[in-house]
mmCIF file of N, CA and C in Angstrom:
data_model
loop_
_atom_site.group_PDB
_atom_site.id
_atom_site.type_symbol
_atom_site.label_atom_id
_atom_site.label_comp_id
_atom_site.label_asym_id
_atom_site.label_seq_id
_atom_site.Cartn_x
_atom_site.Cartn_y
_atom_site.Cartn_z
ATOM 1 N N MET A 1 -11.833 -6.724 3.288
ATOM 2 C CA MET A 1 -11.302 -7.752 2.403
ATOM 3 C C MET A 1 -10.809 -8.982 3.139
ATOM 4 N N LEU A 2 -10.336 -8.796 4.296
ATOM 5 C CA LEU A 2 -9.730 -9.828 5.064
ATOM 6 C C LEU A 2 -10.714 -11.099 5.364
ATOM 7 N N ASN A 3 -11.950 -10.772 5.573
ATOM 8 C CA ASN A 3 -12.925 -11.818 5.853
ATOM 9 C C ASN A 3 -13.820 -12.185 4.651
ATOM 10 N N TYR A 4 -13.427 -11.620 3.518
ATOM 11 C CA TYR A 4 -14.301 -11.825 2.304
ATOM 12 C C TYR A 4 -14.417 -13.346 1.929
ATOM 13 N N GLN A 5 -13.316 -14.090 2.017
ATOM 14 C CA GLN A 5 -13.418 -15.500 1.817
ATOM 15 C C GLN A 5 -14.417 -16.241 2.681
ATOM 16 N N SER A 6 -14.458 -15.929 3.953
ATOM 17 C CA SER A 6 -15.411 -16.663 4.690
ATOM 18 C C SER A 6 -16.809 -16.140 4.482
ATOM 19 N N THR A 7 -17.026 -14.903 4.191
ATOM 20 C CA THR A 7 -18.338 -14.414 3.887
ATOM 21 C C THR A 7 -18.859 -15.060 2.628
ATOM 22 N N LEU A 8 -17.919 -15.145 1.532
ATOM 23 C CA LEU A 8 -18.324 -15.748 0.214
ATOM 24 C C LEU A 8 -18.637 -17.169 0.470
ATOM 25 N N ASN A 9 -17.835 -17.978 1.286
ATOM 26 C CA ASN A 9 -18.128 -19.320 1.517
ATOM 27 C C ASN A 9 -19.524 -19.422 2.183
ATOM 28 N N SER A 10 -19.817 -18.584 3.100
ATOM 29 C CA SER A 10 -21.151 -18.597 3.790
ATOM 30 C C SER A 10 -22.262 -18.433 2.917
ATOM 31 N N ILE A 11 -22.186 -17.480 1.905
ATOM 32 C CA ILE A 11 -23.388 -17.141 1.114
ATOM 33 C C ILE A 11 -23.355 -18.150 -0.192
ATOM 34 N N THR A 12 -22.397 -18.816 -0.497
ATOM 35 C CA THR A 12 -22.311 -19.725 -1.673
ATOM 36 C C THR A 12 -22.210 -21.137 -1.318
ATOM 37 N N ALA A 13 -22.283 -21.582 -0.077
ATOM 38 C CA ALA A 13 -22.159 -22.909 0.403
ATOM 39 C C ALA A 13 -20.780 -23.407 -0.079
ATOM 40 N N ALA A 14 -19.763 -22.608 0.156
ATOM 41 C CA ALA A 14 -18.413 -22.865 -0.173
ATOM 42 C C ALA A 14 -18.124 -23.219 -1.648
ATOM 43 N N ARG A 15 -18.971 -22.797 -2.538
ATOM 44 C CA ARG A 15 -18.857 -22.965 -4.028
ATOM 45 C C ARG A 15 -18.246 -21.775 -4.692
ATOM 46 N N GLY A 16 -18.300 -20.644 -4.103
ATOM 47 C CA GLY A 16 -17.774 -19.465 -4.766
ATOM 48 C C GLY A 16 -16.279 -19.270 -4.650
ATOM 49 N N SER A 17 -15.690 -18.542 -5.538
ATOM 50 C CA SER A 17 -14.303 -18.213 -5.460
ATOM 51 C C SER A 17 -14.006 -16.857 -5.899
ATOM 52 N N PHE A 18 -12.894 -16.300 -5.586
ATOM 53 C CA PHE A 18 -12.470 -14.986 -6.034
ATOM 54 C C PHE A 18 -10.989 -14.875 -6.172
ATOM 55 N N HIS A 19 -10.545 -13.811 -6.862
ATOM 56 C CA HIS A 19 -9.104 -13.655 -7.085
ATOM 57 C C HIS A 19 -8.763 -12.246 -6.933
ATOM 58 N N MET A 20 -7.687 -11.895 -6.135
ATOM 59 C CA MET A 20 -7.323 -10.527 -5.956
ATOM 60 C C MET A 20 -6.010 -10.223 -6.716
ATOM 61 N N GLN A 21 -5.772 -9.108 -7.334
ATOM 62 C CA GLN A 21 -4.650 -8.727 -8.004
ATOM 63 C C GLN A 21 -4.373 -7.265 -7.805
ATOM 64 N N PHE A 22 -3.079 -6.960 -7.434
ATOM 65 C CA PHE A 22 -2.683 -5.604 -7.288
ATOM 66 C C PHE A 22 -2.887 -4.877 -8.523
ATOM 67 N N SER A 23 -3.343 -3.705 -8.495
ATOM 68 C CA SER A 23 -3.658 -2.837 -9.571
ATOM 69 C C SER A 23 -2.560 -1.727 -9.732
ATOM 70 N N HIS A 24 -2.503 -0.952 -8.764
ATOM 71 C CA HIS A 24 -1.513 0.205 -9.029
ATOM 72 C C HIS A 24 -1.368 1.026 -7.666
ATOM 73 N N TYR A 25 -0.374 1.792 -7.662
ATOM 74 C CA TYR A 25 -0.161 2.819 -6.583
ATOM 75 C C TYR A 25 -0.679 4.188 -7.065
ATOM 76 N N ASP A 26 -1.312 4.936 -6.313
ATOM 77 C CA ASP A 26 -1.613 6.293 -6.761
ATOM 78 C C ASP A 26 -0.460 7.281 -6.495
ATOM 79 N N PRO A 27 -0.181 8.246 -7.286
ATOM 80 C CA PRO A 27 0.933 9.136 -7.067
ATOM 81 C C PRO A 27 0.691 9.953 -5.817
ATOM 82 N N VAL A 28 1.766 10.295 -5.010
ATOM 83 C CA VAL A 28 1.718 11.135 -3.970
ATOM 84 C C VAL A 28 1.781 12.552 -4.423
ATOM 85 N N PRO A 29 0.859 13.491 -3.897
ATOM 86 C CA PRO A 29 1.042 14.965 -4.411
ATOM 87 C C PRO A 29 2.368 15.416 -4.008
ATOM 88 N N GLY A 30 2.845 16.423 -4.822
ATOM 89 C CA GLY A 30 4.269 16.983 -4.638
ATOM 90 C C GLY A 30 4.655 17.423 -3.282
ATOM 91 N N GLN A 31 3.850 18.305 -2.691
ATOM 92 C CA GLN A 31 4.089 18.944 -1.458
ATOM 93 C C GLN A 31 4.141 17.731 -0.400
ATOM 94 N N LEU A 32 3.290 16.835 -0.345
ATOM 95 C CA LEU A 32 3.265 15.730 0.644
ATOM 96 C C LEU A 32 4.549 14.775 0.301
ATOM 97 N N ALA A 33 4.933 14.589 -0.908
ATOM 98 C CA ALA A 33 6.113 13.808 -1.259
ATOM 99 C C ALA A 33 7.448 14.509 -0.584
ATOM 100 N N GLN A 34 7.608 15.805 -0.846
ATOM 101 C CA GLN A 34 8.656 16.483 -0.195
ATOM 102 C C GLN A 34 8.571 16.332 1.283
ATOM 103 N N LYS A 35 7.494 16.411 1.904
ATOM 104 C CA LYS A 35 7.391 16.401 3.343
ATOM 105 C C LYS A 35 7.911 14.954 3.848
ATOM 106 N N ILE A 36 7.488 13.946 3.114
ATOM 107 C CA ILE A 36 7.862 12.496 3.448
ATOM 108 C C ILE A 36 9.331 12.313 3.307
ATOM 109 N N VAL A 37 9.853 12.846 2.277
ATOM 110 C CA VAL A 37 11.328 12.683 1.989
ATOM 111 C C VAL A 37 12.093 13.369 3.001
ATOM 112 N N GLN A 38 11.714 14.717 3.285
ATOM 113 C CA GLN A 38 12.363 15.421 4.437
ATOM 114 C C GLN A 38 12.411 14.720 5.707
ATOM 115 N N GLN A 39 11.156 14.239 6.081
ATOM 116 C CA GLN A 39 11.074 13.429 7.365
ATOM 117 C C GLN A 39 11.970 12.318 7.441
ATOM 118 N N SER A 40 12.038 11.492 6.177
ATOM 119 C CA SER A 40 12.866 10.358 6.139
ATOM 120 C C SER A 40 14.336 10.709 6.394
ATOM 121 N N LYS A 41 14.764 11.827 5.661
ATOM 122 C CA LYS A 41 16.154 12.368 5.782
ATOM 123 C C LYS A 41 16.384 12.794 7.296
ATOM 124 N N ASP A 42 15.454 13.323 7.967
ATOM 125 C CA ASP A 42 15.649 13.728 9.329
ATOM 126 C C ASP A 42 15.779 12.572 10.283
ATOM 127 N N GLU A 43 15.022 11.529 9.974
ATOM 128 C CA GLU A 43 15.141 10.372 10.794
ATOM 129 C C GLU A 43 16.284 9.413 10.386
ATOM 130 N N GLY A 44 17.050 9.806 9.377
ATOM 131 C CA GLY A 44 18.196 8.994 9.101
ATOM 132 C C GLY A 44 17.904 7.812 8.249
ATOM 133 N N ARG A 45 16.719 7.740 7.630
ATOM 134 C CA ARG A 45 16.174 6.527 6.944
ATOM 135 C C ARG A 45 16.744 6.611 5.466
ATOM 136 N N ILE A 46 16.984 7.847 4.916
ATOM 137 C CA ILE A 46 17.499 8.026 3.536
ATOM 138 C C ILE A 46 18.562 9.080 3.713
ATOM 139 N N ARG A 47 19.545 9.017 2.770
ATOM 140 C CA ARG A 47 20.566 9.995 2.756
ATOM 141 C C ARG A 47 20.330 11.000 1.620
ATOM 142 N N GLY A 48 20.620 12.235 1.775
ATOM 143 C CA GLY A 48 20.524 13.268 0.793
ATOM 144 C C GLY A 48 21.540 12.946 -0.337
ATOM 145 N N GLU A 49 21.311 13.654 -1.515
ATOM 146 C CA GLU A 49 22.098 13.364 -2.652
ATOM 147 C C GLU A 49 23.543 13.869 -2.383
ATOM 148 N N GLU A 50 23.762 14.862 -1.617
ATOM 149 C CA GLU A 50 25.071 15.477 -1.432
ATOM 150 C C GLU A 50 25.935 14.528 -0.416
ATOM 151 N N GLU A 51 25.268 13.513 0.242
ATOM 152 C CA GLU A 51 25.907 12.624 1.048
ATOM 153 C C GLU A 51 26.472 11.359 0.377
ATOM 154 N N GLU A 52 26.172 11.138 -0.879
ATOM 155 C CA GLU A 52 26.547 9.904 -1.599
ATOM 156 C C GLU A 52 27.911 9.977 -2.152
#
């Protein structure tokens, strides 16, 4: 995607255009989410609920 504009310019003699728009995030599976949260807690990046 990063070089799409230059490629589009090359094949359309700089007459083409495009637009990108964020669509969505996909949900993280439960077990992976728990692993990410635990790792973040271990690294001190987030606090557990009991610490608030």
